[in-house]
Coordinates of C-alpha atoms in Angstrom, one line a residue:
Chain A
M201 CA 76.9 -57.9 91.4
T202 CA 76.2 -60.5 93.6
T203 CA 77.7 -61.6 96.2
Q204 CA 77.3 -64.8 95.0
Q205 CA 79.0 -63.5 91.6
L206 CA 81.7 -62.3 93.4
I207 CA 82.4 -65.8 94.9
D208 CA 82.3 -67.4 91.9
Q209 CA 84.6 -65.4 90.5
I210 CA 87.1 -65.7 93.4
R211 CA 86.8 -69.6 92.4
I212 CA 87.4 -69.2 88.6
K213 CA 90.5 -67.1 89.2
K214 CA 91.8 -68.6 92.6
S215 CA 92.0 -65.3 93.7
F216 CA 91.1 -62.6 96.0
L217 CA 92.9 -60.1 95.3
A218 CA 92.2 -56.1 94.4
V219 CA 94.0 -53.6 92.8
G220 CA 94.4 -50.5 93.9
L221 CA 94.9 -48.1 91.7
D222 CA 96.1 -44.3 93.5
V223 CA 97.0 -43.0 90.6
D224 CA 99.7 -40.5 91.1
L225 CA 100.9 -38.6 87.8
N226 CA 104.9 -38.1 89.8
K227 CA 105.2 -42.1 90.4
I228 CA 103.7 -43.2 86.7
P229 CA 105.8 -43.9 84.2
Q230 CA 107.2 -40.1 82.6
H231 CA 105.9 -41.1 78.2
L232 CA 102.5 -41.7 79.5
L233 CA 102.9 -37.7 79.6
A234 CA 102.5 -36.8 76.2
L235 CA 99.3 -38.6 76.1
E236 CA 95.8 -36.7 76.1
D237 CA 94.9 -38.6 79.6
P238 CA 97.3 -40.0 81.0
I239 CA 95.6 -41.4 84.3
F240 CA 93.4 -43.5 82.3
E241 CA 96.0 -45.0 79.8
F242 CA 98.0 -45.3 83.2
N243 CA 94.3 -47.6 84.4
K244 CA 93.8 -49.0 81.2
A245 CA 97.5 -50.3 80.7
I246 CA 97.4 -51.8 84.1
I247 CA 93.9 -53.6 84.1
D248 CA 94.5 -55.2 80.6
A249 CA 97.4 -56.8 81.7
T250 CA 96.4 -57.8 85.9
H251 CA 92.2 -58.5 84.8
D252 CA 92.8 -62.0 85.2
L253 CA 94.7 -62.5 88.3
A254 CA 92.3 -59.4 90.1
V255 CA 89.1 -59.9 91.0
A256 CA 88.9 -56.3 91.9
Y257 CA 89.6 -52.7 91.1
K258 CA 89.7 -50.3 94.0
P259 CA 90.3 -46.3 92.2
N260 CA 91.2 -44.5 95.6
T261 CA 89.0 -41.0 94.7
A262 CA 91.8 -38.6 96.2
F263 CA 93.8 -39.6 93.7
Y264 CA 91.6 -38.2 91.2
E265 CA 90.1 -35.0 93.1
A266 CA 93.8 -34.3 93.1
Y267 CA 93.5 -33.3 89.7
G268 CA 90.2 -31.7 90.0
I269 CA 87.9 -32.3 86.6
K270 CA 90.7 -33.7 84.5
G271 CA 91.3 -36.5 87.2
W272 CA 87.1 -37.0 87.7
L273 CA 87.0 -37.3 83.6
S274 CA 90.2 -40.2 84.0
L275 CA 88.1 -41.7 87.0
Q276 CA 85.1 -41.9 85.1
K277 CA 86.8 -43.2 82.2
T278 CA 88.6 -46.0 84.3
I279 CA 85.3 -47.4 85.5
Q280 CA 83.2 -47.1 82.3
Y281 CA 86.3 -48.8 80.5
I282 CA 86.3 -51.6 83.5
N283 CA 82.6 -52.2 83.5
A284 CA 82.5 -52.3 79.4
T285 CA 85.7 -54.5 79.0
Y286 CA 85.7 -56.8 82.4
P287 CA 82.1 -56.5 83.5
D288 CA 82.9 -59.4 86.0
I289 CA 85.5 -57.8 87.8
F290 CA 83.9 -56.3 91.5
T291 CA 84.4 -52.3 91.2
I292 CA 84.9 -50.8 94.8
A293 CA 85.4 -46.5 94.7
D294 CA 87.6 -45.5 97.8
A295 CA 86.3 -42.9 98.8
K296 CA 85.1 -43.2 102.7
R297 CA 82.6 -41.1 102.2
G298 CA 79.8 -40.6 105.4
D299 CA 77.7 -37.6 106.3
I300 CA 73.9 -36.9 107.1
G301 CA 70.9 -39.1 105.8
N302 CA 70.2 -36.8 102.7
T303 CA 74.2 -36.0 102.0
S304 CA 75.0 -39.4 101.9
S305 CA 71.9 -40.5 99.4
M306 CA 73.6 -37.7 96.7
Y307 CA 77.2 -39.9 97.9
A308 CA 75.5 -43.4 97.2
K309 CA 73.4 -42.1 93.6
A310 CA 77.1 -40.5 92.6
F311 CA 79.2 -44.0 93.4
F312 CA 76.7 -46.4 92.6
E313 CA 74.5 -44.6 89.9
D314 CA 76.1 -42.3 88.5
L315 CA 79.6 -44.4 87.6
N316 CA 78.2 -47.1 88.3
F317 CA 80.7 -49.2 90.8
D318 CA 80.5 -51.9 92.6
S319 CA 80.9 -50.5 96.0
V320 CA 82.1 -47.8 98.3
T321 CA 84.0 -47.0 101.3
V322 CA 82.1 -45.5 104.5
A323 CA 83.1 -44.0 107.4
P324 CA 81.3 -44.9 110.2
Y325 CA 81.5 -42.1 112.7
M326 CA 78.2 -40.3 111.6
G327 CA 76.2 -43.5 112.5
K328 CA 72.7 -45.6 111.4
D329 CA 71.5 -42.7 108.9
S330 CA 75.0 -42.2 107.6
V331 CA 75.1 -45.4 106.2
E332 CA 71.8 -46.5 105.3
P333 CA 71.1 -44.9 102.3
F334 CA 74.1 -46.5 100.6
L335 CA 72.4 -49.9 101.8
A336 CA 69.4 -49.7 100.3
F337 CA 71.2 -49.8 96.9
E338 CA 69.8 -53.4 95.8
N339 CA 73.4 -55.7 94.3
K340 CA 75.6 -52.9 96.0
H341 CA 77.9 -53.4 98.0
T342 CA 79.2 -51.0 101.1
I343 CA 82.3 -51.2 102.5
M344 CA 82.6 -49.5 106.0
L345 CA 85.5 -48.7 107.8
A346 CA 86.4 -50.9 111.2
L347 CA 90.1 -51.9 111.8
T348 CA 92.4 -49.9 109.2
S349 CA 96.2 -50.0 108.4
N350 CA 97.4 -46.6 110.0
E351 CA 99.6 -45.7 113.1
G352 CA 96.2 -43.3 113.6
A353 CA 93.7 -46.5 113.7
F354 CA 95.1 -46.6 117.1
D355 CA 93.9 -43.0 118.0
F356 CA 90.4 -44.0 118.5
Q357 CA 89.1 -47.3 117.3
T358 CA 90.8 -49.2 119.5
L359 CA 89.5 -46.6 122.4
I360 CA 87.8 -49.4 124.9
T361 CA 84.1 -48.1 126.2
N362 CA 83.0 -48.1 129.7
P363 CA 81.8 -52.1 130.6
E364 CA 78.9 -50.6 132.7
I365 CA 77.3 -47.8 130.6
S366 CA 78.5 -48.8 126.8
G367 CA 79.6 -51.9 125.7
G368 CA 83.0 -53.2 127.4
K369 CA 84.7 -53.4 124.5
E370 CA 86.8 -51.9 122.1
L371 CA 85.4 -49.3 119.5
Y372 CA 86.0 -50.9 116.2
K373 CA 84.0 -54.0 117.6
Q374 CA 81.4 -52.3 118.8
V375 CA 81.2 -50.6 115.3
L376 CA 80.7 -53.9 113.8
E377 CA 78.1 -54.8 116.4
T378 CA 75.9 -52.0 115.7
S379 CA 76.3 -51.9 112.5
K380 CA 74.7 -55.9 112.2
S381 CA 71.3 -54.1 113.4
W382 CA 70.8 -51.8 110.6
K383 CA 68.2 -52.1 107.9
K384 CA 69.9 -53.9 104.7
S385 CA 73.1 -54.4 106.2
E386 CA 73.7 -57.8 104.2
N387 CA 75.1 -55.7 101.8
L388 CA 77.9 -54.6 104.5
M389 CA 81.3 -55.2 104.2
Y390 CA 84.1 -53.6 106.3
V391 CA 87.4 -52.8 105.9
V392 CA 90.2 -54.4 108.5
G393 CA 93.9 -53.7 108.0
A394 CA 96.3 -56.2 107.7
T395 CA 98.8 -55.1 109.5
K396 CA 96.8 -56.8 112.5
A397 CA 96.3 -59.7 111.6
E398 CA 95.6 -60.7 115.6
Y399 CA 92.7 -59.1 115.7
F400 CA 91.3 -60.9 112.6
S401 CA 89.9 -64.1 115.2
E402 CA 88.2 -61.3 117.0
I403 CA 87.0 -59.9 114.2
R404 CA 85.0 -63.1 112.9
K405 CA 82.9 -64.1 115.9
I406 CA 81.6 -60.4 115.0
V407 CA 80.9 -61.0 111.6
P408 CA 81.5 -64.4 110.4
D409 CA 80.2 -64.1 106.8
S410 CA 81.3 -61.0 106.1
F411 CA 83.1 -59.8 103.7
L412 CA 86.7 -58.0 104.5
L413 CA 88.9 -55.6 102.8
V414 CA 92.1 -56.3 103.5
P415 CA 94.5 -53.0 102.8
G416 CA 97.8 -53.4 104.0
V417 CA 99.6 -56.3 102.8
G418 CA 102.8 -55.5 100.9
A419 CA 104.0 -51.9 100.9
Q420 CA 102.6 -51.3 104.7
G421 CA 103.9 -54.4 106.1
G422 CA 100.8 -57.1 106.8
S423 CA 101.2 -61.1 106.6
L424 CA 99.0 -62.7 103.9
S425 CA 99.5 -65.6 105.1
E426 CA 99.0 -64.1 108.9
V427 CA 95.7 -62.5 107.9
C428 CA 94.4 -65.5 105.6
K429 CA 95.1 -67.5 108.6
Y430 CA 92.5 -65.7 111.2
G431 CA 90.5 -63.9 108.3
M432 CA 89.0 -66.6 105.9
N433 CA 85.9 -68.3 106.0
A434 CA 83.9 -71.0 104.1
N435 CA 83.8 -68.6 100.8
V436 CA 86.8 -67.6 101.2
G437 CA 85.5 -64.0 102.7
L438 CA 88.8 -61.5 101.9
L439 CA 89.7 -59.3 99.2
V440 CA 92.8 -58.0 99.6
N441 CA 93.9 -54.8 98.2
S442 CA 97.5 -54.5 96.6
S443 CA 98.6 -51.2 95.0
R444 CA 102.2 -49.8 94.9
A445 CA 103.3 -53.1 95.3
I446 CA 101.7 -54.1 92.4
I447 CA 100.8 -50.7 89.5
Y448 CA 104.2 -49.0 90.8
A449 CA 106.1 -51.8 89.9
S450 CA 108.5 -50.7 86.6
N451 CA 108.5 -46.9 85.9
G452 CA 109.6 -47.9 82.5
T453 CA 108.4 -48.7 79.5
D454 CA 107.6 -52.1 81.0
F455 CA 105.3 -51.2 83.7
A456 CA 102.0 -53.1 82.7
Q457 CA 104.3 -56.8 82.4
K458 CA 106.2 -56.1 85.6
A459 CA 102.9 -55.0 87.5
R460 CA 101.4 -57.8 86.2
A461 CA 104.4 -60.5 87.6
E462 CA 103.2 -58.8 90.9
A463 CA 100.3 -59.7 90.6
L464 CA 101.4 -62.7 89.7
K465 CA 103.5 -63.4 92.6
M466 CA 100.0 -62.8 94.8
Q467 CA 97.2 -64.7 92.9
Q468 CA 100.0 -67.7 92.8
E469 CA 99.8 -67.7 96.7
M470 CA 96.5 -66.6 97.2
E471 CA 96.1 -69.7 95.0
E472 CA 97.9 -71.9 97.0
I473 CA 96.4 -70.3 100.8
I474 CA 93.0 -71.3 98.7
S475 CA 94.3 -75.2 97.9
L476 CA 95.3 -75.5 100.6
K477 CA 92.6 -74.3 103.0
F478 CA 89.9 -76.3 100.8
K479 CA 91.7 -78.8 99.6
D480 CA 89.0 -81.5 101.5
Chain B
M251 CA 92.2 -16.7 104.9
T252 CA 93.1 -16.2 108.7
T253 CA 91.3 -16.7 111.6
Q254 CA 91.9 -13.3 112.6
Q255 CA 90.3 -12.5 108.3
L256 CA 87.7 -14.7 109.3
I257 CA 87.1 -12.6 112.5
D258 CA 87.4 -9.9 111.3
Q259 CA 84.8 -9.7 109.0
I260 CA 82.5 -11.1 111.7
R261 CA 82.4 -8.0 113.3
I262 CA 82.3 -6.0 110.1
K263 CA 79.1 -7.7 109.0
K264 CA 77.6 -8.7 112.3
S265 CA 77.1 -11.6 111.2
F266 CA 78.3 -15.7 111.5
L267 CA 76.3 -17.2 109.3
A268 CA 77.3 -19.4 106.7
V269 CA 74.9 -20.6 104.4
G270 CA 75.0 -24.5 103.1
L271 CA 74.9 -24.5 99.3
D272 CA 73.4 -27.8 99.0
V273 CA 71.8 -27.9 95.5
D274 CA 69.5 -30.5 94.5
L275 CA 68.4 -30.7 90.8
N276 CA 64.5 -31.1 92.3
K277 CA 64.7 -28.1 94.4
I278 CA 65.7 -25.6 92.5
P279 CA 63.6 -23.4 90.4
Q280 CA 62.9 -24.8 87.4
H281 CA 63.2 -22.0 84.9
L282 CA 66.9 -22.8 85.7
L283 CA 67.2 -25.7 84.1
A284 CA 66.8 -24.1 80.5
L285 CA 70.6 -23.0 81.0
E286 CA 73.7 -24.9 80.2
D287 CA 74.7 -24.7 84.0
P288 CA 71.8 -24.8 86.2
I289 CA 73.6 -25.2 89.7
F290 CA 76.5 -22.5 89.1
E291 CA 73.5 -20.6 88.0
F292 CA 71.7 -21.3 91.2
N293 CA 74.4 -20.9 93.1
K294 CA 75.9 -17.3 91.9
A295 CA 72.5 -15.8 92.6
I296 CA 72.2 -16.7 96.3
I297 CA 75.5 -16.1 96.9
D298 CA 75.2 -12.4 95.6
A299 CA 71.7 -11.8 96.9
T300 CA 73.5 -12.7 100.6
H301 CA 77.3 -11.7 100.2
D302 CA 77.2 -9.3 102.7
L303 CA 74.6 -10.7 105.2
A304 CA 77.1 -14.0 105.2
V305 CA 80.7 -14.9 106.1
A306 CA 80.7 -17.9 104.7
Y307 CA 79.6 -20.6 102.2
K308 CA 79.4 -23.7 102.5
P309 CA 78.8 -26.6 99.4
N310 CA 78.6 -29.5 100.4
T311 CA 80.4 -32.0 97.7
A312 CA 78.4 -34.8 97.5
F313 CA 75.3 -33.0 96.0
Y314 CA 78.4 -31.9 92.9
E315 CA 79.4 -35.5 93.1
A316 CA 76.5 -36.8 92.3
Y317 CA 75.8 -35.1 89.4
G318 CA 79.3 -36.5 88.3
I319 CA 82.1 -34.4 85.8
K320 CA 79.1 -31.6 85.3
G321 CA 78.4 -31.3 88.8
W322 CA 82.6 -31.3 89.3
L323 CA 82.7 -28.6 87.1
S324 CA 79.4 -26.9 89.1
L325 CA 81.6 -26.9 92.1
Q326 CA 85.0 -25.5 90.8
K327 CA 82.8 -22.7 88.9
T328 CA 81.4 -22.0 92.1
I329 CA 84.2 -21.7 94.7
Q330 CA 86.0 -20.1 91.4
Y331 CA 83.0 -17.5 91.7
I332 CA 83.5 -16.6 95.4
N333 CA 87.2 -16.5 95.4
A334 CA 87.3 -13.9 92.4
T335 CA 84.3 -11.4 92.8
Y336 CA 84.0 -11.8 97.1
P337 CA 87.3 -12.4 98.2
D338 CA 86.5 -11.7 102.0
I339 CA 84.3 -15.1 102.3
F340 CA 85.5 -17.4 104.2
T341 CA 85.1 -20.8 101.9
I342 CA 84.2 -24.5 103.3
A343 CA 84.3 -27.7 101.2
D344 CA 81.6 -29.6 103.1
A345 CA 83.4 -32.7 102.2
K346 CA 84.5 -34.7 105.2
R347 CA 87.2 -36.5 104.1
G348 CA 90.1 -38.5 105.3
D349 CA 92.0 -41.4 104.7
I350 CA 95.2 -42.5 105.1
G351 CA 98.3 -40.1 105.2
N352 CA 99.4 -40.4 101.5
T353 CA 95.6 -40.4 100.5
S354 CA 95.0 -37.5 103.1
S355 CA 97.4 -35.3 101.5
M356 CA 96.1 -35.7 98.2
Y357 CA 92.8 -34.7 99.6
A358 CA 93.5 -31.5 100.5
K359 CA 95.7 -31.0 97.2
A360 CA 92.3 -30.9 95.6
F361 CA 90.3 -28.6 98.2
F362 CA 93.4 -26.5 99.4
E363 CA 95.2 -26.3 95.8
D364 CA 93.3 -27.2 93.0
L365 CA 89.4 -25.5 94.5
N366 CA 91.3 -22.9 96.6
F367 CA 88.8 -23.4 99.3
D368 CA 89.4 -22.1 102.6
S369 CA 89.0 -24.8 104.7
V370 CA 87.4 -28.9 104.8
T371 CA 85.8 -30.7 107.0
V372 CA 87.2 -33.9 107.9
A373 CA 86.1 -37.4 109.5
P374 CA 88.1 -38.7 112.8
Y375 CA 88.2 -41.7 112.9
M376 CA 91.4 -42.9 110.8
G377 CA 93.0 -40.6 113.3
K378 CA 96.2 -38.2 113.5
D379 CA 97.8 -39.4 110.0
S380 CA 94.7 -39.3 108.8
V381 CA 94.1 -35.7 109.4
E382 CA 97.7 -34.0 109.9
P383 CA 97.9 -33.7 105.8
F384 CA 95.8 -31.4 105.9
L385 CA 96.8 -29.2 108.6
A386 CA 100.4 -28.5 107.2
F387 CA 98.9 -26.1 104.5
E388 CA 98.9 -22.5 105.9
N389 CA 96.1 -20.3 106.5
K390 CA 94.0 -23.1 105.5
H391 CA 92.0 -24.6 108.3
T392 CA 90.3 -28.0 109.0
I393 CA 87.1 -28.9 110.7
M394 CA 86.8 -32.0 111.9
L395 CA 83.9 -33.5 113.1
A396 CA 83.4 -33.5 116.5
L397 CA 79.7 -33.8 117.1
T398 CA 77.3 -33.8 114.2
S399 CA 73.4 -32.7 114.4
N400 CA 71.9 -36.4 113.0
E401 CA 70.8 -38.8 114.7
G402 CA 73.3 -41.1 114.1
A403 CA 75.9 -39.2 116.1
F404 CA 74.8 -41.1 119.3
D405 CA 75.6 -44.1 117.8
F406 CA 79.5 -44.5 118.2
Q407 CA 80.4 -39.8 119.0
T408 CA 78.7 -40.4 123.2
L409 CA 80.2 -43.8 123.4
I410 CA 81.8 -43.6 126.3
T411 CA 85.0 -45.0 127.2
N412 CA 86.7 -46.9 130.2
P413 CA 87.8 -45.1 132.7
E414 CA 90.2 -47.4 133.6
I415 CA 91.8 -47.6 130.3
S416 CA 90.7 -44.8 127.9
G417 CA 89.7 -42.3 129.6
G418 CA 86.6 -41.8 130.7
K419 CA 84.6 -39.7 128.4
E420 CA 82.5 -39.8 125.6
L421 CA 84.3 -40.4 122.2
Y422 CA 83.7 -37.3 121.1
K423 CA 85.5 -35.5 124.0
Q424 CA 88.1 -38.0 123.6
V425 CA 88.3 -36.7 119.6
L426 CA 88.5 -33.3 120.6
E427 CA 91.2 -33.7 123.0
T428 CA 93.4 -36.2 121.5
S429 CA 93.7 -33.8 118.4
K430 CA 94.6 -30.5 120.4
S431 CA 98.0 -32.7 120.3
W432 CA 98.6 -32.8 116.7
K433 CA 101.0 -30.7 115.0
K434 CA 99.4 -27.9 113.8
S435 CA 96.0 -28.3 115.8
E436 CA 96.0 -24.6 115.7
N437 CA 94.3 -24.9 111.8
L438 CA 91.8 -26.8 113.8
M439 CA 88.1 -26.1 113.9
Y440 CA 85.1 -28.5 114.8
V441 CA 81.5 -29.2 113.6
V442 CA 79.1 -29.7 116.6
G443 CA 75.8 -30.4 115.9
A444 CA 73.5 -27.3 116.5
T445 CA 70.9 -29.8 118.1
K446 CA 72.9 -30.7 120.9
A447 CA 73.5 -26.9 122.6
E448 CA 73.5 -28.7 126.1
Y449 CA 76.5 -29.9 125.3
F450 CA 78.3 -26.9 123.9
S451 CA 79.3 -25.6 127.8
E452 CA 81.4 -28.7 128.0
I453 CA 82.7 -29.1 124.7
R454 CA 83.8 -25.6 125.4
K455 CA 86.4 -26.4 128.7
I456 CA 88.2 -28.6 126.2
V457 CA 88.6 -25.6 123.1
P458 CA 87.6 -23.0 124.7
D459 CA 89.3 -20.8 121.1
S460 CA 88.6 -22.7 118.5
F461 CA 86.2 -22.1 115.9
L462 CA 82.8 -24.5 116.0
L463 CA 81.0 -24.9 112.6
V464 CA 77.3 -25.5 113.4
P465 CA 75.0 -27.1 111.7
G466 CA 71.2 -28.0 112.4
V467 CA 70.1 -24.3 113.4
G468 CA 66.5 -24.3 111.4
A469 CA 65.6 -27.2 109.8
Q470 CA 67.2 -29.6 111.8
G471 CA 65.2 -27.8 115.1
G472 CA 68.5 -26.5 116.3
S473 CA 67.9 -22.8 118.6
L474 CA 70.4 -20.5 117.9
S475 CA 69.9 -18.1 121.2
E476 CA 70.8 -21.8 123.4
V477 CA 73.6 -22.8 121.0
C478 CA 75.6 -18.8 121.4
K479 CA 74.9 -19.3 125.0
Y480 CA 76.6 -21.9 125.5
G481 CA 79.1 -21.6 122.2
M482 CA 80.3 -18.6 122.1
N483 CA 83.8 -17.1 123.0
A484 CA 85.2 -13.3 123.4
N485 CA 85.6 -13.9 118.9
V486 CA 81.9 -15.0 118.3
G487 CA 83.8 -18.6 117.2
L488 CA 81.2 -19.6 115.8
L489 CA 79.9 -20.3 112.4
V490 CA 76.0 -21.5 111.9
N491 CA 75.4 -23.1 108.9
S492 CA 71.8 -22.8 107.2
S493 CA 71.2 -24.6 104.1
R494 CA 67.8 -25.6 103.0
A495 CA 65.7 -22.9 104.5
I496 CA 67.7 -20.2 103.1
I497 CA 68.2 -21.7 99.4
Y498 CA 65.4 -23.4 99.3
A499 CA 62.8 -20.4 100.5
S500 CA 61.5 -20.0 97.5
N501 CA 61.8 -22.2 94.9
G502 CA 59.5 -19.0 92.0
T503 CA 61.8 -17.0 90.2
D504 CA 62.2 -15.0 93.7
F505 CA 64.1 -17.8 94.8
A506 CA 67.1 -15.0 95.4
Q507 CA 65.3 -12.4 96.8
K508 CA 63.6 -15.0 99.2
A509 CA 66.6 -16.5 100.1
R510 CA 67.9 -13.6 101.0
A511 CA 64.9 -11.9 103.3
E512 CA 65.9 -15.9 105.0
A513 CA 69.5 -14.9 105.2
L514 CA 68.6 -11.3 106.6
K515 CA 66.8 -12.9 109.4
M516 CA 69.7 -14.8 110.6
Q517 CA 72.0 -11.9 110.0
Q518 CA 69.6 -9.4 112.4
E519 CA 68.9 -12.0 114.7
M520 CA 73.4 -12.6 115.0
E521 CA 74.1 -8.7 115.3
E522 CA 71.4 -8.8 118.4
I523 CA 73.3 -11.6 119.9
I524 CA 76.4 -10.3 119.7
S525 CA 75.3 -7.0 120.1
L526 CA 74.1 -8.3 124.1
K527 CA 76.7 -10.1 124.0
F528 CA 79.5 -7.7 123.7
K529 CA 77.6 -4.8 124.9
D530 CA 80.7 -3.7 127.2

């Protein structure tokens, strides 16, 4: 999917919602466990109930790998189902990969070719040659961690570098700036946690045009309106993710309807923000 | 496996060699492609030919994920084969994972429980709560990236922090120091690339007792003797990895014998270093 196609979908649906498919067999409705592939059946029901409200789905690979081969098969069936049934949906493999060049090429092949995701999340620690192999893919997007939504974000991401030797700014800002010089950096998006809304205006000075994938609204305490106030650009430029608040809204047989109700609440909040922001 | 059992194996085998199983179907002997699971058959032959010379095997998960379900199955069969046939071997899932706490728990479950690896590599960018879920597993080891062997290591890992605000040292040193305060940090090992041998003495000041997993000897240009000179401790404390130089020593029907010959060269070099170092 091209960036323009994603922007078009946001306009059409009046939504920039990404639904995180972090499926834990201990949390899904127990009646699904009798089925052959409970994880896929759960995802399919959630997707069918929310596809007109969300512009993206984001399966987190950890939740599939934890179930071994069966889990990987559920992931494969899920992405195939989305691509076949709702081809306008933007898909994110939340995998946080990153390794030396020839290895990152294999990860890119896994997510962009074998599974055919539109995007994959990557970690920046190993630098340029660990990310560029992902960027090389046409109409695919590489979403790099910048400032994450967890407590540990303050361990290293906000360390300030030496002004005389290393730039004199927080590590996550250095990550953002440095990445702009990489080959095919136009294929980069960034993860920025919603729990740190006040950081968005600083981040927008460095990457005004890039899409930001924003976890941490809802369950992790971030505010949608604050994020939008500081983080939105002329193309919206945000994908706000919600996982648990939507997919585990109920663990009864009504789970899909309840998930839709939660997704609808978020979409309506987004529609209001969009209409206020772009009213002129 | 306990750390002591790993140390014992190093003493018995006079080797601290880890063999990287980065299996690319384009590089393995073509006669294997007629078999049902060429990747597993290749690994099995390499392992059978080198198990008395190596103390560890390190499959890199990217090379398995790139082949989808079939690849994940090859990885599963490989680790099951090692655990069943050579239980004294230390196994490393080179996966470079790391995410928020509940997600890292799922990755830990995937590699420590479902696949039953002794250790997994993780990335530090997301900080404490992204790594501690791995550390919680008894007799399992978490190998965190510190200073990697690739060119991109100089993008962020060697940035120097502000002495007045953030510690005044290279990021990788800050990563090493901070990680020592984490819960169950005794289960940490670190990745330190061989291409930067001069850094080992500085690193040993921070983590004198920890095991270091060292990629980059051979194909990437690092020197074994230099690494040992600065990096070895009283328990050896090193696992030196070689992947391509061993597993792709030949792509004919003699690939396993040639792999053994390369592994033997490295083991003999290691034995000589060990005997010189510990002669008294």
